[in-house]
Coordinates of C-alpha atoms in Angstrom, one line a residue:
X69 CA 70.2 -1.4 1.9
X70 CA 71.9 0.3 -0.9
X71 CA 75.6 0.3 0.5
X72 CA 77.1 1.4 -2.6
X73 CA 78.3 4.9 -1.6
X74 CA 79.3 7.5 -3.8
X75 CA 80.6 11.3 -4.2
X76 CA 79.7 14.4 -5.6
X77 CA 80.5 14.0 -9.6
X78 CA 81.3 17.7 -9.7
X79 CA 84.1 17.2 -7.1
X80 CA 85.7 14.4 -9.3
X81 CA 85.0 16.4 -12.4
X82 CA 86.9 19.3 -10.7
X83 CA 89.4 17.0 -8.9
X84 CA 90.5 16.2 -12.6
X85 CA 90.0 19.5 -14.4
X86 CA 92.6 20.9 -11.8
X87 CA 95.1 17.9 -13.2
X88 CA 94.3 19.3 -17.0
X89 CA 95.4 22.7 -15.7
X90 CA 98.3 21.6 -16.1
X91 CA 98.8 21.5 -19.4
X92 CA 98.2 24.8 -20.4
X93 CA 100.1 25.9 -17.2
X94 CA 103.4 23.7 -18.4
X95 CA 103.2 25.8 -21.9
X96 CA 103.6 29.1 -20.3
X97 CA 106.5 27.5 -17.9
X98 CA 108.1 26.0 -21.4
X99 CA 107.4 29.3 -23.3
X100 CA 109.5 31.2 -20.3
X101 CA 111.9 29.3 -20.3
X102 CA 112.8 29.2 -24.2
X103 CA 111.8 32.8 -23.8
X104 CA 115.1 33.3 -21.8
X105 CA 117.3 31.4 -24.4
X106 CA 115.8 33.8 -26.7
X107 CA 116.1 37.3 -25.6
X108 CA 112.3 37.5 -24.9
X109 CA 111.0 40.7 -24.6
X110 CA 110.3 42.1 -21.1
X111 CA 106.5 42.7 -21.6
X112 CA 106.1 39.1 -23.3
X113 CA 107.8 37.7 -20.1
X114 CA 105.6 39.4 -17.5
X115 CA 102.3 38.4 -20.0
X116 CA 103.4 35.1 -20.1
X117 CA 104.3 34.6 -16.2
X118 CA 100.8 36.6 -15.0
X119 CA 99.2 33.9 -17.4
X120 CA 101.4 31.2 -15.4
X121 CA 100.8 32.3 -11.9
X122 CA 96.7 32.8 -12.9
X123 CA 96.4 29.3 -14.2
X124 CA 98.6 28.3 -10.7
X125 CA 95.9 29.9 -8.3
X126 CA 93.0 28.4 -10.9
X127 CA 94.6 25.0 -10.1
X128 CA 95.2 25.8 -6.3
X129 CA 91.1 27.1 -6.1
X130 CA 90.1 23.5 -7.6
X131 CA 92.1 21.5 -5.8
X132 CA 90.6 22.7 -2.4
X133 CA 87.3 23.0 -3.8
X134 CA 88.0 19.2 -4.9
X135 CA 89.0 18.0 -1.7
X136 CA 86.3 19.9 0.3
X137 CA 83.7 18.2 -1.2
X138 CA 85.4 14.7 -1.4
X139 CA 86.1 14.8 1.9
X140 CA 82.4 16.2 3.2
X141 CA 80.6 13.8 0.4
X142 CA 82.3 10.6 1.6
X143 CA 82.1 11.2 5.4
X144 CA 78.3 12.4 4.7
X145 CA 78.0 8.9 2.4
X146 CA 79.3 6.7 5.0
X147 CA 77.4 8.2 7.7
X148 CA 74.3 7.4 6.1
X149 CA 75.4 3.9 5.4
X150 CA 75.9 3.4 9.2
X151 CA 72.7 4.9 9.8
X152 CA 71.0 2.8 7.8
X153 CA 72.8 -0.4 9.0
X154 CA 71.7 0.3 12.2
X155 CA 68.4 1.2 11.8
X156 CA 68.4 -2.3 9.7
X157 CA 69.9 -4.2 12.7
X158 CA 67.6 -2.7 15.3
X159 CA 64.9 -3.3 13.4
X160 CA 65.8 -7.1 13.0
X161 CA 64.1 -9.5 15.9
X162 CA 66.2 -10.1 18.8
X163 CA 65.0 -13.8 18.2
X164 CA 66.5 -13.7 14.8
X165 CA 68.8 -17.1 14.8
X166 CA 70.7 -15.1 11.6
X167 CA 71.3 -12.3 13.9
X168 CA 75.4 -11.0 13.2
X169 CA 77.5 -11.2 15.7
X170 CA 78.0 -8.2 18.4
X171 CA 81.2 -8.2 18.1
X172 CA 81.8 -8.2 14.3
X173 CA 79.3 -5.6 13.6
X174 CA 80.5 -3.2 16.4
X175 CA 83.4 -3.8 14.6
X176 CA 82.1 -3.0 11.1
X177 CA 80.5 0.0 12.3
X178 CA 83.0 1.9 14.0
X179 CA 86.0 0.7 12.5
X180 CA 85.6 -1.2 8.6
X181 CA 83.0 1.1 7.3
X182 CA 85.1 4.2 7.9
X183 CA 88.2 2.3 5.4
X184 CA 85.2 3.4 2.7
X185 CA 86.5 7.3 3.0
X186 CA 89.7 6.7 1.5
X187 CA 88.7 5.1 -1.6
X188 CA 86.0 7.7 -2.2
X189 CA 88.1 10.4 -1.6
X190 CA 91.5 8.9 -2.5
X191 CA 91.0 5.8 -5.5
X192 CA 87.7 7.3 -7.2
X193 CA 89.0 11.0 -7.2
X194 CA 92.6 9.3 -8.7
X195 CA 90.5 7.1 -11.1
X196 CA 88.3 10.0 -12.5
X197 CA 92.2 11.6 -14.0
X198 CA 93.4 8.4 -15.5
X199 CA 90.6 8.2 -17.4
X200 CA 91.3 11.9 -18.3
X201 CA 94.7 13.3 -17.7
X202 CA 97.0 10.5 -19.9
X203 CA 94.7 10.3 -22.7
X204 CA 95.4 14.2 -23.0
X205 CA 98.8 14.4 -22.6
X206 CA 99.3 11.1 -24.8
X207 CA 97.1 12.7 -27.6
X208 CA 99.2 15.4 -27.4
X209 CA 102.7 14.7 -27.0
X210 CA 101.6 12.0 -29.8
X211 CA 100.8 15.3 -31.9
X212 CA 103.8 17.0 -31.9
X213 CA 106.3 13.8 -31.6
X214 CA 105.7 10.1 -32.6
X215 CA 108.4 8.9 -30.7
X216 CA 107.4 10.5 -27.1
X217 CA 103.7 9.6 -28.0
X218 CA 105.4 5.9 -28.2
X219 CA 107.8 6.0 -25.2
X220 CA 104.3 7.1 -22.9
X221 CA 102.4 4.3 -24.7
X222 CA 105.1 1.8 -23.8
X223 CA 105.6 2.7 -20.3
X224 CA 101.8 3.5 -19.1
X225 CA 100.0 0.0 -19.9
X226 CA 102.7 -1.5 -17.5
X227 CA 101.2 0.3 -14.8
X228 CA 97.9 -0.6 -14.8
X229 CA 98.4 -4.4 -15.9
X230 CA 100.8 -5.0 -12.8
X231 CA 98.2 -3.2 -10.7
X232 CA 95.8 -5.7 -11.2
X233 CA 98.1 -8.5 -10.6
X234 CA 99.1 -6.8 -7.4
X235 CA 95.7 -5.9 -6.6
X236 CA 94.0 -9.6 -6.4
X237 CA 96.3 -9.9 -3.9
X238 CA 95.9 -7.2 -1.9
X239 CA 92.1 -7.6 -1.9
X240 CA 92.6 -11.1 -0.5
X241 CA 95.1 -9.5 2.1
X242 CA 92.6 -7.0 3.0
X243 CA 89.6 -9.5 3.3
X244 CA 91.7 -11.4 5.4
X245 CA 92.7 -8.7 7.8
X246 CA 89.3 -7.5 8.0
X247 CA 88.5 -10.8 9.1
X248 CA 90.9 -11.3 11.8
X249 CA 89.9 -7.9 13.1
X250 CA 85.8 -9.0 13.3
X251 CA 87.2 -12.3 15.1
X252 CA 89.3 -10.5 17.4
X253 CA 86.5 -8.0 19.2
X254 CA 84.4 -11.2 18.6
X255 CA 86.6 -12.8 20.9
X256 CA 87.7 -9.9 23.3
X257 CA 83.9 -9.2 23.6
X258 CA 83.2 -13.3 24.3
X259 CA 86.3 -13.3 26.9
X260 CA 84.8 -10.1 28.9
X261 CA 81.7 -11.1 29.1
X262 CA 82.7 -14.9 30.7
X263 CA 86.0 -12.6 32.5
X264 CA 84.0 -13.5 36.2
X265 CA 83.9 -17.4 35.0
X266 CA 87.3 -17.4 33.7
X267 CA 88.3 -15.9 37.3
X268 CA 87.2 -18.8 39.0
X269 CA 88.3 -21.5 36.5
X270 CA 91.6 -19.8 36.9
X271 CA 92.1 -19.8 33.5
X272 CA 93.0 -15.8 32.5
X273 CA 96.5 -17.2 31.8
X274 CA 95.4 -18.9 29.1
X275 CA 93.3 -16.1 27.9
X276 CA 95.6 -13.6 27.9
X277 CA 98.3 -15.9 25.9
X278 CA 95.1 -16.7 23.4
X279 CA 94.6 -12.7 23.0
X280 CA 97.8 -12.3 22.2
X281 CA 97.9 -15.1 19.5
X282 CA 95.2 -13.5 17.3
X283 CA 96.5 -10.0 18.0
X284 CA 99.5 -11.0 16.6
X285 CA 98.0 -13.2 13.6
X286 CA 96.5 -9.6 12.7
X287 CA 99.9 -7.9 13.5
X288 CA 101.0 -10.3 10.5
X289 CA 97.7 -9.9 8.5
X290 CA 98.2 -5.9 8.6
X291 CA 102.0 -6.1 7.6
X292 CA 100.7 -8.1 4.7
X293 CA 98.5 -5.3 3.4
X294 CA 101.4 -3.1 3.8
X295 CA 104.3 -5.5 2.1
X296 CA 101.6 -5.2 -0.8
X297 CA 101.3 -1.6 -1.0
X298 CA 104.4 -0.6 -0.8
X299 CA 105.9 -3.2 -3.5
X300 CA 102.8 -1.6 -5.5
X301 CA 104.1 1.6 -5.2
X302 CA 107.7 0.6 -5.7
X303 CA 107.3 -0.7 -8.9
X304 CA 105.2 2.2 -10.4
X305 CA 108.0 4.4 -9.4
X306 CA 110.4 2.5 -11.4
X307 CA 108.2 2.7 -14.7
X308 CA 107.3 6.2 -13.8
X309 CA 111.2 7.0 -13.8
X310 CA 112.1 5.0 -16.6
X311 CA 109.2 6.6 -18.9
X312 CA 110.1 9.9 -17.6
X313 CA 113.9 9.6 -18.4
X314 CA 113.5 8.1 -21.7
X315 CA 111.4 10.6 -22.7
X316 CA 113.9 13.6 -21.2
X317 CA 116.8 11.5 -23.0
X318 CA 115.0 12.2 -26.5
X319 CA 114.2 15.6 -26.0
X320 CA 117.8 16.4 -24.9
X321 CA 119.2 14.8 -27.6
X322 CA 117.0 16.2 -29.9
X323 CA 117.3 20.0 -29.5
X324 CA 121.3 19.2 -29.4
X325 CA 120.8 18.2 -32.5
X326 CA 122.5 15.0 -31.9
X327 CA 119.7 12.9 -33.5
X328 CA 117.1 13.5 -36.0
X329 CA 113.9 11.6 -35.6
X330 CA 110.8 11.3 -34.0
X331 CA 109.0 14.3 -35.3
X332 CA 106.3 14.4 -37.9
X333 CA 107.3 17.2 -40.3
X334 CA 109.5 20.0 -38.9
X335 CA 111.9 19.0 -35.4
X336 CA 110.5 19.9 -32.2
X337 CA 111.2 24.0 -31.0
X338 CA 112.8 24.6 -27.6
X339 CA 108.9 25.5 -26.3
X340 CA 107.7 22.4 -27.7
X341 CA 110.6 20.0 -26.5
X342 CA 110.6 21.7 -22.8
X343 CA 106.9 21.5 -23.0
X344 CA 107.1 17.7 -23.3
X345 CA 109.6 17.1 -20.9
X346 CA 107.1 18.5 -18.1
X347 CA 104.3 17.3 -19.1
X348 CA 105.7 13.4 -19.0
X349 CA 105.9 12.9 -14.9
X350 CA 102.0 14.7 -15.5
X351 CA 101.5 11.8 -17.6
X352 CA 102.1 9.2 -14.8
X353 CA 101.1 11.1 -12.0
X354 CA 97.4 10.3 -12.2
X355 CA 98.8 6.6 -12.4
X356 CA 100.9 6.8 -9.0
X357 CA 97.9 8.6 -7.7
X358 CA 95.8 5.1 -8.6
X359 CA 98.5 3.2 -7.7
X360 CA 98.9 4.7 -4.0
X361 CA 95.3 4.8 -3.4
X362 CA 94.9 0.6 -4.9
X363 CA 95.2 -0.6 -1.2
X364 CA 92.3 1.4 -0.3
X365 CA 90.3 0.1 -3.0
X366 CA 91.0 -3.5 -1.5
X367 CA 89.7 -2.2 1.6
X368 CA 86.9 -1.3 0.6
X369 CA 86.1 -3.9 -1.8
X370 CA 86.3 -5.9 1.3
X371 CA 84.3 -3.9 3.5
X372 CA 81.6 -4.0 0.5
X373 CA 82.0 -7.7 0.3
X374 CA 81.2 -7.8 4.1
X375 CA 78.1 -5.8 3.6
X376 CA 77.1 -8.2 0.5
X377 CA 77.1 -11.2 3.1
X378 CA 75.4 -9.0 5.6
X379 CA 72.7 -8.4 3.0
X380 CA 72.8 -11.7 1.6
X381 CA 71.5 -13.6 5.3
X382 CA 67.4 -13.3 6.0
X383 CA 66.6 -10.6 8.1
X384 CA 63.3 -11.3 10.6
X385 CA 62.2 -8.0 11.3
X386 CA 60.4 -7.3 14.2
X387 CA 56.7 -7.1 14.2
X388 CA 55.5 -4.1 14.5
X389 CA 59.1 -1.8 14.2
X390 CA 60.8 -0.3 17.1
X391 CA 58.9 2.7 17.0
X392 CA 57.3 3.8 20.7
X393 CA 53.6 3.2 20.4
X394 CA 50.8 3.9 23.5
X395 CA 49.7 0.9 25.4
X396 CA 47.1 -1.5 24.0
X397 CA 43.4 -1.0 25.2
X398 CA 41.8 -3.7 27.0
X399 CA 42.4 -6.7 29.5
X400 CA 45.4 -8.4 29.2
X401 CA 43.6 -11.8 27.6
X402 CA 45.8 -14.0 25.8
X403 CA 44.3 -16.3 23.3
X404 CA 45.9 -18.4 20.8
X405 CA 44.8 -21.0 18.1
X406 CA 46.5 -23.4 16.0
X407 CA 49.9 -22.2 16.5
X408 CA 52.6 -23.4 14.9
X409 CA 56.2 -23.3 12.8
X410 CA 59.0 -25.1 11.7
X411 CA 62.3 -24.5 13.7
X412 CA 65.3 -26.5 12.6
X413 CA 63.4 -28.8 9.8
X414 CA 60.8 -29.7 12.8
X415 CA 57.4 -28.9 12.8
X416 CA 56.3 -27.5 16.2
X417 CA 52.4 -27.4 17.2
X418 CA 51.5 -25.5 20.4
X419 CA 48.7 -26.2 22.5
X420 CA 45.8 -23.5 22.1
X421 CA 46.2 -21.3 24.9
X422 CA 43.2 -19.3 27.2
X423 CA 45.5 -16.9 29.5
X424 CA 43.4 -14.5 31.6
X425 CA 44.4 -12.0 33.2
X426 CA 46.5 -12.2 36.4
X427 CA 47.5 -16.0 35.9
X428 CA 50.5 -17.6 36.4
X429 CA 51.3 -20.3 33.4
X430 CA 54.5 -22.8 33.6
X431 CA 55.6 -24.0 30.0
X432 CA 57.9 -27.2 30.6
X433 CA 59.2 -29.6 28.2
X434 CA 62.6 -30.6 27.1
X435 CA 65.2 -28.4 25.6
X436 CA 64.1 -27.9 21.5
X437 CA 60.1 -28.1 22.5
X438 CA 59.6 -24.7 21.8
X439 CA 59.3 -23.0 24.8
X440 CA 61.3 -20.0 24.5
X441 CA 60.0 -19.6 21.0
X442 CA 56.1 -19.7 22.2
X443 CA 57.2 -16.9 24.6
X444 CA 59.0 -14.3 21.9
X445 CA 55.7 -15.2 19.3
X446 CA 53.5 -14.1 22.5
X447 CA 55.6 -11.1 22.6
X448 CA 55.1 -10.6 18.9
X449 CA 58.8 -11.0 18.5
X450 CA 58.6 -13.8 16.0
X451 CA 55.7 -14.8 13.9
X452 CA 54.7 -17.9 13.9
X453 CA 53.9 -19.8 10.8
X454 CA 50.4 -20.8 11.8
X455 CA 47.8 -20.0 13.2
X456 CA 46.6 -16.9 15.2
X457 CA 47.3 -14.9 18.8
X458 CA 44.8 -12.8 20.5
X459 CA 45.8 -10.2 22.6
X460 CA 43.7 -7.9 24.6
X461 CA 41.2 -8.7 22.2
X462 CA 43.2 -7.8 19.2
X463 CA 44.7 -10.2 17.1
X464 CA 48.9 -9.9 17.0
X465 CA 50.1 -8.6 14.0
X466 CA 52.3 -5.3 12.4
X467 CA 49.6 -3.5 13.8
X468 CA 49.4 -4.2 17.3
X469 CA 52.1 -5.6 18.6
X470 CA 54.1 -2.5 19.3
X471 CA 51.4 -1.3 21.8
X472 CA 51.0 -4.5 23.3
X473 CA 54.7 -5.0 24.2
X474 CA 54.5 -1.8 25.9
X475 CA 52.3 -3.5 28.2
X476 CA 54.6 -6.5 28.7
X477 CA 57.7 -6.9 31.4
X478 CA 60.4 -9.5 30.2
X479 CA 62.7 -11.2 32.3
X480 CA 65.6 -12.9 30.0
X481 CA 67.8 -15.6 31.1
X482 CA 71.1 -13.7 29.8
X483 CA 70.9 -10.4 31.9
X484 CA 72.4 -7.4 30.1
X485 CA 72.5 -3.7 31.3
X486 CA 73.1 -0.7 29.4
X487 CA 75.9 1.3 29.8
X488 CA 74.8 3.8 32.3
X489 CA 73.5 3.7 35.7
X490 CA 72.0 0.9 38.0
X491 CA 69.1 3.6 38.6
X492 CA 68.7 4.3 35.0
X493 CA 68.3 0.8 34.3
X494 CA 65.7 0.4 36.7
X495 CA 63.9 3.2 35.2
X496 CA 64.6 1.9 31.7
X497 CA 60.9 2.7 30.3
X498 CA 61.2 6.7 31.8
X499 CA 58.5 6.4 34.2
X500 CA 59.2 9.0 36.9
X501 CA 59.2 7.6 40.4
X502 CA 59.6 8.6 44.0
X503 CA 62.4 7.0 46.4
X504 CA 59.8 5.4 48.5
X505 CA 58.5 3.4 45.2
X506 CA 61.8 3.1 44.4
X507 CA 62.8 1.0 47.5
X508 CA 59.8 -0.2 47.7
X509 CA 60.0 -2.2 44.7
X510 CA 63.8 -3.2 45.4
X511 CA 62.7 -4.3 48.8
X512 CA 59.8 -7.0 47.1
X513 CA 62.2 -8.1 44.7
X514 CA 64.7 -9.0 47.8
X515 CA 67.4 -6.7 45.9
X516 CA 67.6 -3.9 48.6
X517 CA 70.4 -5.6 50.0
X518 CA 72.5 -6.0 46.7
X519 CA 72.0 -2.4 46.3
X520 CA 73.2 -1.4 49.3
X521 CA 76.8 -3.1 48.8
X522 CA 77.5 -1.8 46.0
X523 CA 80.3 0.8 45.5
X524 CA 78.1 3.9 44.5
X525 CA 74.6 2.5 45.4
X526 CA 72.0 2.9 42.7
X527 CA 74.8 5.3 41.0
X528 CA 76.9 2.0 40.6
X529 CA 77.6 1.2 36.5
X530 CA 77.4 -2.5 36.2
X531 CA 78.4 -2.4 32.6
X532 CA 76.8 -4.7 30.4
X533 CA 77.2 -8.0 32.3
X534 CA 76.6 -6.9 35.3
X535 CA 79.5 -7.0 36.8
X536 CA 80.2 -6.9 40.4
X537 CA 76.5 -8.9 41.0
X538 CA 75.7 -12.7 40.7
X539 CA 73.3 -13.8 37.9
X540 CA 70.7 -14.7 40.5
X541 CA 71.3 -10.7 42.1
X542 CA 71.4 -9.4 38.3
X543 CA 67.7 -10.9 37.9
X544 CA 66.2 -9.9 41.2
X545 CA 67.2 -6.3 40.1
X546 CA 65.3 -7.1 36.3
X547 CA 61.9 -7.7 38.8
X548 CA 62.6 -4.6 40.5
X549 CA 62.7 -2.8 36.9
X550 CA 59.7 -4.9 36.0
X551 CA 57.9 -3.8 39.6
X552 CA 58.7 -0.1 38.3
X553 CA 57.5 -0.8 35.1
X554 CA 53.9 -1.3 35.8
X555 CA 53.5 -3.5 32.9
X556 CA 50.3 -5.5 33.0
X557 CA 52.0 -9.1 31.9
X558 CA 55.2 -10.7 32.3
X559 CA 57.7 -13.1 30.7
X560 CA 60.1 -15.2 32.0
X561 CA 62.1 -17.8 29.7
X562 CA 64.2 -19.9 32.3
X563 CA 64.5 -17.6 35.0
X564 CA 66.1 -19.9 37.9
X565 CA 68.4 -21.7 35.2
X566 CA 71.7 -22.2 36.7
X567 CA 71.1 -20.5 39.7
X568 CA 71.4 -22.7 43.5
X569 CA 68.5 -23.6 45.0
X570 CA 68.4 -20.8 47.5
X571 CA 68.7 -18.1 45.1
X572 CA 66.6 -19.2 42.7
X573 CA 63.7 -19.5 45.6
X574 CA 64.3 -15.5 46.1
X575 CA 63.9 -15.1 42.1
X576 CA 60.7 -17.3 42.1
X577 CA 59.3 -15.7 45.4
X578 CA 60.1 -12.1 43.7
X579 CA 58.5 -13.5 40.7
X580 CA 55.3 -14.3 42.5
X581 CA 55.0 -11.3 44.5
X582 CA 54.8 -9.2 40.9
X583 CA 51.5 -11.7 40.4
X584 CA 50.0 -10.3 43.7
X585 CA 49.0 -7.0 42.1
X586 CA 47.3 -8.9 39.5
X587 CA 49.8 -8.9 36.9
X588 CA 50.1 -11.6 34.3
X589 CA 53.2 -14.2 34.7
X590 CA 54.3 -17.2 32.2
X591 CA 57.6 -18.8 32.9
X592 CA 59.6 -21.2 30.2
X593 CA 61.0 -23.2 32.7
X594 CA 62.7 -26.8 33.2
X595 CA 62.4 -25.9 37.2
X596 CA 60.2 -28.1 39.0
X597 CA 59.9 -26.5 42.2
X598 CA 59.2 -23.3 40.0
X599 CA 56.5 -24.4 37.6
X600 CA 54.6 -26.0 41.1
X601 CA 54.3 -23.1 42.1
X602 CA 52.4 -21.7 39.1
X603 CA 48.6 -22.1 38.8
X604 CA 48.7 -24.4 35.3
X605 CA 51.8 -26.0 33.7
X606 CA 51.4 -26.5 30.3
X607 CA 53.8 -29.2 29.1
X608 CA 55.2 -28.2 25.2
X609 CA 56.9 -31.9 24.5
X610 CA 53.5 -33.3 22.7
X611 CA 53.8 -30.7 19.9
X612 CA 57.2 -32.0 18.7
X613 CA 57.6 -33.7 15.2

């Protein structure tokens, strides 16, 4: 996937040029100012301070220009990372046992991939001057005095060694935190989708105090990242200050003429000694810079990490992409042959199937036979390992089986809505429709009167669960979608499962009215009374080895 995001060079190359600037800057400033013990000459002055004020705005230019295009690089960097993790994730089978959960990677998208913008436009910018800025001013203060070149070489190695003691831990901090975060919309996500269930166990109580048990072990996670930065940045301020002062101690000394050492051949000049002073804190600023952004660079090594493992699983793609393709041609035949795969270190074999069209098929057999697998390979959502599938006269494979699931209804056992409209779930696949139709097919699929109770009708958001209906009401309104649909086949994995007796007779009876206008219907069922009710039952549990 590439996740390895990057900025603009230029804008780090400018980022530090605008740090350099300095230097020459700090000479004029030193120059003035020795100037004025002096007796410089008016013109000299003014030369000198439209040079200073020049170099100033040269700086000022850069540093926008630097942080522009950090800032428009990394958000543009990020952005494509999150488009292409989630063109990666859609693209992945919804069968796919390896699958990430919801909950972590809603949380990786919106929240941890955005902690990648302050490292690229924070650490990388501040890492681009150490490697510059102190190697400059240490070659040069080194030039002109032995002793200050030696006071900045004894003070700046501190820096970075304790930054990476300091920065093990914080990337261990940060992992962790990032950690607790994915398990805490894991869970809130988990606890809001069971929130009907957990209303009748009575057991919100206990939710609520479990909630606030994680959100306060990442309360304690996030102070920990924090403890860690700031005793980063502490201690760099104490070695800045010490460097600084030692350094400010010698030149003070020196142009007093109180000692006499340090220097190369002739003592340091009032320019050259003021010169040095200011360009020390320039010296460890790039250094404080690193040091402030280090927690960011934990971050993100721990966002990266995440993306590593992400990369690391097998991804099942699904056949065919996601990319809309026209219906495919032909009757709706089904045909398979020597099917079969290995799930879970067993090797499955599947009856050879002849499916014509507008027949109603009942795969039984015990839980782990195979059945709801059989049902996503006919749907060309998994691939078997063996063997071949006919569809419509075509065989199923990357080539076909995005037109032939646009001719296919499914009916899941774990309803899920989309965030918008009852109505606009119904009329999920676009098709335009009339209200006649439209009541029509809720009437067949016995959901009229669940409409009508709701708050806002067919305006009503059920959000994602469906809540507000029953699971048995939530699946009558799926076969009035799939009545709307007009797709040619249908299929159901367990579509009466945990549902009374009662209601699952209205699902079934909805179920079988959809196979009156000829439409295709096989059912993964342990149901009984539903698969008696089918034409042919085709019993999986033989295949098993």
């Amino acid at each position: 996937m590439g996740h390895r995001v990057d900025v603009n060079p230029i804008a780090q190359g400018a980022w530090a040029l605008s740090a350099l600037l300095w230097i020459p800057q700090a000479w004029f400033a030193a120059s003035l100012i020795a100037g004025l013990l002096q007796a410089m000459t008016p013109q000299a002055m003014a030369a000198k301070l439209a040079i200073f004020a020049l170099l100033g705005v040269l700086r000022a230019g850069l540093d926008h220009f630097a942080q522009r295009r950090l800032v428009r690089d990394a958000r543009h960097s990020v952005a494509v990372l999150r488009q292409d993790l989630l063109d990666r994730e859609a693209g992945r089978s919804p069968v796919d046992e390896a699958r990430p959960d919801s909950g972590a990677l809603g949380a990786l998208l919106s929240e941890k991939l955005d902690m990648l913008i302050p490292a690229l436009t924070r650490y990388r910018p501040a890492m681009a001057r150490v490697r510059t800025v102190p190697i400059v001013i240490f070659g040069l203060a080194a030039w002109h005095s032995w002793a200050v070149g030696l006071i900045l070489l004894m003070a700046g190695p501190l820096i970075p060694v304790f930054q990476a003691l300091v920065g093990m831990a914080a990337k261990q901090a940060s992992a962790q935190q990032l950690e607790e975060v994915s398990s805490l919309n894991t869970m809130l996500l988990d606890r809001l989708r069971a929130l009907p269930d957990l209303r009748l166990l009575g057991a919100v109580g206990r939710m609520t105090d479990d909630f606030q048990h994680h959100a306060d072990a990442l309360r304690k996670r996030t102070m920990a990242v924090l403890r860690l930065a700031f005793l980063s940045s502490t201690v760099l301020e104490l070695f800045s200050a010490i460097g600084v002062a030692m350094v400010a101690v010698y030149v003070g000394f020196l142009l007093l003429g109180q000692i006499d050492f340090g220097y190369w051949t002739t003592p340091l000049d009032a320019t050259e000694g003021i010169w040095l002073l200011m360009l020390a804190p320039a010296f460890f600023d790039p250094l404080r810079e690193l040091a402030a952004a280090w927690h960011d660079k934990a971050a993100a090594e721990a966002v990266n990490d995440e993306l590593d493992a992400l990369d690391a699983g097998d991804l099942v793609p699904l056949l065919g992409g996601t990319a809309p393709a026209p219906a495919l041609q032909g009757p709706a035949h089904i045909r398979t042959r020597s099917l079969g795969l290995r799930i879970a270190g067993r090797e499955i074999t599947f009856p050879d199937l002849d499916i014509a069209p507008g027949a109603r098929i009942a795969l039984t057999g015990p839980s782990g036979s195979g059945k709801s697998t059989l049902l996503a390979c006919l749907a060309g959502l998994r691939t078997a390992d063996r063997g071949r599938i006919e569809v419509a006269g075509h065989t199923l494979d990357a080539d076909s089986a995005a037109a032939w699931r646009a001719r296919l209804g499914w009916l899941p056992q774990d309803v899920h809505f989309l965030n918008r409209s009852l109505l606009g779930n119904l009329l999920l696949n676009g098709h335009k429709t009339d209200d006649a139709s439209l009541h029509e097919a809720l009437r067949k699929a016995q959901a009229d009167g669940i409409v009508a109770r709701l708050p806002h009708g067919l305006h009503t958001r059920l959000g994602e669960t469906g809540v507000g209906v029953s699971g048995g009401e939530a699946r009558r309104l799926l076969i009035a979608r799939l009545w709307l649909s007009r797709t040619d086949a249908i299929l159901a994995d367990e579509p009466t499962a945990d549902l009374d007796r009662a209601t699952a007779d209205a699902v079934t009876d909805g179920l079988l009215e959809l196979t009156a206008s000829g439409r295709t219907l096989i059912v993964a069922t342990h149901d009984a009374t539903l698969a008696g009710r089918m034409d042919q039952v085709i019993s999986l549990d033989e295949g098993m080895s």
